[in-house]
PDB file of C-alpha atoms in Angstrom:
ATOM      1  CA  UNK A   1       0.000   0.000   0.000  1.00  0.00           C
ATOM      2  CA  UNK A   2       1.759   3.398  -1.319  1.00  0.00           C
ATOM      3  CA  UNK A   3       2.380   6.166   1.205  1.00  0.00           C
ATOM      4  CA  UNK A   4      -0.521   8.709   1.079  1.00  0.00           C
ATOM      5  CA  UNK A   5       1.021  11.873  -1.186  1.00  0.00           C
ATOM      6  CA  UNK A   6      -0.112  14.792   1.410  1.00  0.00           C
ATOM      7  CA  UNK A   7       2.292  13.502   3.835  1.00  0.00           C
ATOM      8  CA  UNK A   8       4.864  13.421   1.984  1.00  0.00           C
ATOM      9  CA  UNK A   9       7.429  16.272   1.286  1.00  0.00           C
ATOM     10  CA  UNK A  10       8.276  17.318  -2.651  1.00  0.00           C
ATOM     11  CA  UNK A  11      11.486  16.027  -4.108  1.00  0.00           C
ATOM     12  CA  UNK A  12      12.889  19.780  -3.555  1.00  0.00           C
ATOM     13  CA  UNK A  13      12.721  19.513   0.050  1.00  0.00           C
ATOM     14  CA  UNK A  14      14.080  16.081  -0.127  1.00  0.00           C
ATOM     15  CA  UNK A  15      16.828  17.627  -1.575  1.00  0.00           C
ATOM     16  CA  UNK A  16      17.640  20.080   1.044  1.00  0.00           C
ATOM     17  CA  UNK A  17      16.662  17.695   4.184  1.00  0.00           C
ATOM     18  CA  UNK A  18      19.011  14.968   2.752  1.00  0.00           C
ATOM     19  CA  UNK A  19      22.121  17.878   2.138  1.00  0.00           C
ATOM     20  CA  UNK A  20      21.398  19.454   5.252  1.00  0.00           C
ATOM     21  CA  UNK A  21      21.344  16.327   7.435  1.00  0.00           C
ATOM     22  CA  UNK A  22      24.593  14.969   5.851  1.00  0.00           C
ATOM     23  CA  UNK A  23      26.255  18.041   5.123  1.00  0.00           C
ATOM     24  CA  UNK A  24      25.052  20.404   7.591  1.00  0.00           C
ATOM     25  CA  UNK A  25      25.247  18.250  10.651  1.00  0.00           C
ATOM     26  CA  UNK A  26      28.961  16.469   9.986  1.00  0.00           C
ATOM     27  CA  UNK A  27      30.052  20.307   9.901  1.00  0.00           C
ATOM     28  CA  UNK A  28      28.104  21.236  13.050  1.00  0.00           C
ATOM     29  CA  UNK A  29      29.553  17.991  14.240  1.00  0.00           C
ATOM     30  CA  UNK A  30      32.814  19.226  13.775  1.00  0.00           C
ATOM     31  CA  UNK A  31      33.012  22.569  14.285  1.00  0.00           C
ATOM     32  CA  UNK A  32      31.366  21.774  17.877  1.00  0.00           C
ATOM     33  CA  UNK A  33      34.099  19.529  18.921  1.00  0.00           C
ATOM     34  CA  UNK A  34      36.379  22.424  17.681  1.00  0.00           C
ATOM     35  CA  UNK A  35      34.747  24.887  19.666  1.00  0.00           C
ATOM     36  CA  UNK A  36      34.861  22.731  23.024  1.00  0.00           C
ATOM     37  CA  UNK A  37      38.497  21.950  22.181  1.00  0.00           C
ATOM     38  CA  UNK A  38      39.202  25.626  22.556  1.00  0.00           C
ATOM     39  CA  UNK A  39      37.001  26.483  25.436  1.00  0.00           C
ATOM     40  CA  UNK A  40      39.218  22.936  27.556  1.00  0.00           C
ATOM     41  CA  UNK A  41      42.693  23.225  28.435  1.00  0.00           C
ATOM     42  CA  UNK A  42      42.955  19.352  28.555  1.00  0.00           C
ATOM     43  CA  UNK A  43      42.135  18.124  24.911  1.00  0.00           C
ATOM     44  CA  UNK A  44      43.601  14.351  25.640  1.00  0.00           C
ATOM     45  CA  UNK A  45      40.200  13.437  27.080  1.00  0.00           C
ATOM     46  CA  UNK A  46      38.499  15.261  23.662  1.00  0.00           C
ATOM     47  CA  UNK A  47      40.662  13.858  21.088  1.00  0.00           C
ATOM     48  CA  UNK A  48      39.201  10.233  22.160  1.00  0.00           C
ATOM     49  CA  UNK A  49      35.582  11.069  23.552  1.00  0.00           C
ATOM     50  CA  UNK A  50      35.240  12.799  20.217  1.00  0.00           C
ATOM     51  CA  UNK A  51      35.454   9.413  17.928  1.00  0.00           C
ATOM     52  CA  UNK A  52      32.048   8.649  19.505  1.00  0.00           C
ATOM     53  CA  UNK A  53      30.158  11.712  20.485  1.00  0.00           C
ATOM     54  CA  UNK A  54      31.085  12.493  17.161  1.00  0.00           C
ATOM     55  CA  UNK A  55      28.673  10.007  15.375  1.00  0.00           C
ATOM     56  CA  UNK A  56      26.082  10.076  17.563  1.00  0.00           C
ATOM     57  CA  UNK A  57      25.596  13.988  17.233  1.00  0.00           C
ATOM     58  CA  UNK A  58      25.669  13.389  13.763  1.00  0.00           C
ATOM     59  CA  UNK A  59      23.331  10.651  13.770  1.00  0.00           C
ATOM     60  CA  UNK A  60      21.017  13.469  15.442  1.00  0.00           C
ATOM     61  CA  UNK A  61      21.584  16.188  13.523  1.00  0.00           C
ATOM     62  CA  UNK A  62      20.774  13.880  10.718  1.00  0.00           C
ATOM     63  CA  UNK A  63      17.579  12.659  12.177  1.00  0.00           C
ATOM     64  CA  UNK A  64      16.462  16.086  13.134  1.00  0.00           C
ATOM     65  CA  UNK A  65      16.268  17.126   9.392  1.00  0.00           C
ATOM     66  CA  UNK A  66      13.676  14.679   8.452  1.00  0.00           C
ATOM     67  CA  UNK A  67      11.573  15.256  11.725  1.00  0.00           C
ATOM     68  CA  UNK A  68      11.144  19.263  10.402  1.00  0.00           C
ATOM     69  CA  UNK A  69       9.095  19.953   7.718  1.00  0.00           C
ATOM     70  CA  UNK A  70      10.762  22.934   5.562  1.00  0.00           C
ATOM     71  CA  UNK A  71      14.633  21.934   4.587  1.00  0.00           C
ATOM     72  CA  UNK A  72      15.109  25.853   3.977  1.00  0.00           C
ATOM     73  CA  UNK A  73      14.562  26.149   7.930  1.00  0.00           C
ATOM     74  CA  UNK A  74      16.950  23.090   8.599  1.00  0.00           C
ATOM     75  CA  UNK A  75      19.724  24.785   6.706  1.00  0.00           C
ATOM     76  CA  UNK A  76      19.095  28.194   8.568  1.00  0.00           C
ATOM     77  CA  UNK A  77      19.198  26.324  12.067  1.00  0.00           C
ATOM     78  CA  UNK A  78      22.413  24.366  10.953  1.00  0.00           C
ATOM     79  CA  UNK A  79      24.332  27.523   9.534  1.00  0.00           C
ATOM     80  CA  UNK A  80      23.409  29.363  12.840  1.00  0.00           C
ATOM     81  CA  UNK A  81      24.984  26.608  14.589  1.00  0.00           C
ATOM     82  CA  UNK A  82      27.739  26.611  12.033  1.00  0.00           C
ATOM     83  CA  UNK A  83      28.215  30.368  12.519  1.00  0.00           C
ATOM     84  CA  UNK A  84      28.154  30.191  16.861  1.00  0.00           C
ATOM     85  CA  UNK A  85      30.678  27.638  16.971  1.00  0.00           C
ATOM     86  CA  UNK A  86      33.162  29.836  14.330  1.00  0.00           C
ATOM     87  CA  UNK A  87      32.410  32.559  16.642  1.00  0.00           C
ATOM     88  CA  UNK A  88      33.782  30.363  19.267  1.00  0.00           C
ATOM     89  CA  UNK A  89      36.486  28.993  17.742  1.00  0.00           C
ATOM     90  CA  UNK A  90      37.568  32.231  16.626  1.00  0.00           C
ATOM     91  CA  UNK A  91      37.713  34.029  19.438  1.00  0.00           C
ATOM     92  CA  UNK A  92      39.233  31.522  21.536  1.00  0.00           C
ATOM     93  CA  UNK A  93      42.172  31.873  19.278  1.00  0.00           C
TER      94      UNK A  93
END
């Protein structure tokens, strides 16, 4: 039995959920492991929590795009992430 059309999104938003989720939330993935490597003065502990909170966030992140409805609204959440934690970054520097 097919899906039922009105719940489904068009192949536009598709698009930008699928590029945001991957794209979008490995580079808030990253750039918020940067930004808490910064803000620590120990990074030893970082360098290997990282490998896994690093997949799960992303796992998230990627999950989160599909639960919201408009992809242009994912990709304006994820660049103000991306933007916060370059703020961070760069000032700690």
């Amino acid at each position: 039995m097919p899906a039922n059309p009105k719940h489904l999104s068009s192949p536009g938003q598709r698009v930008l959920k699928i590029t945001a989720g991957i794209l979008g939330g490995f580079f808030v993935t990253i750039l918020f492991h940067n930004a808490l490597g910064s803000l620590l003065e120990e990074k030893g502990g970082l360098i290997i929590t990282s490998a896994y909170t690093s997949f799960i966030l992303w796992a998230l992140l990627l999950a989160l795009a599909f639960l919201m409805k408009n992809g242009w609204k994912v990709w304006g959440l994820y660049l103000l992430f991306i933007l916060f934690f370059g703020t961070i970054i760069y000032l700690n520097n």
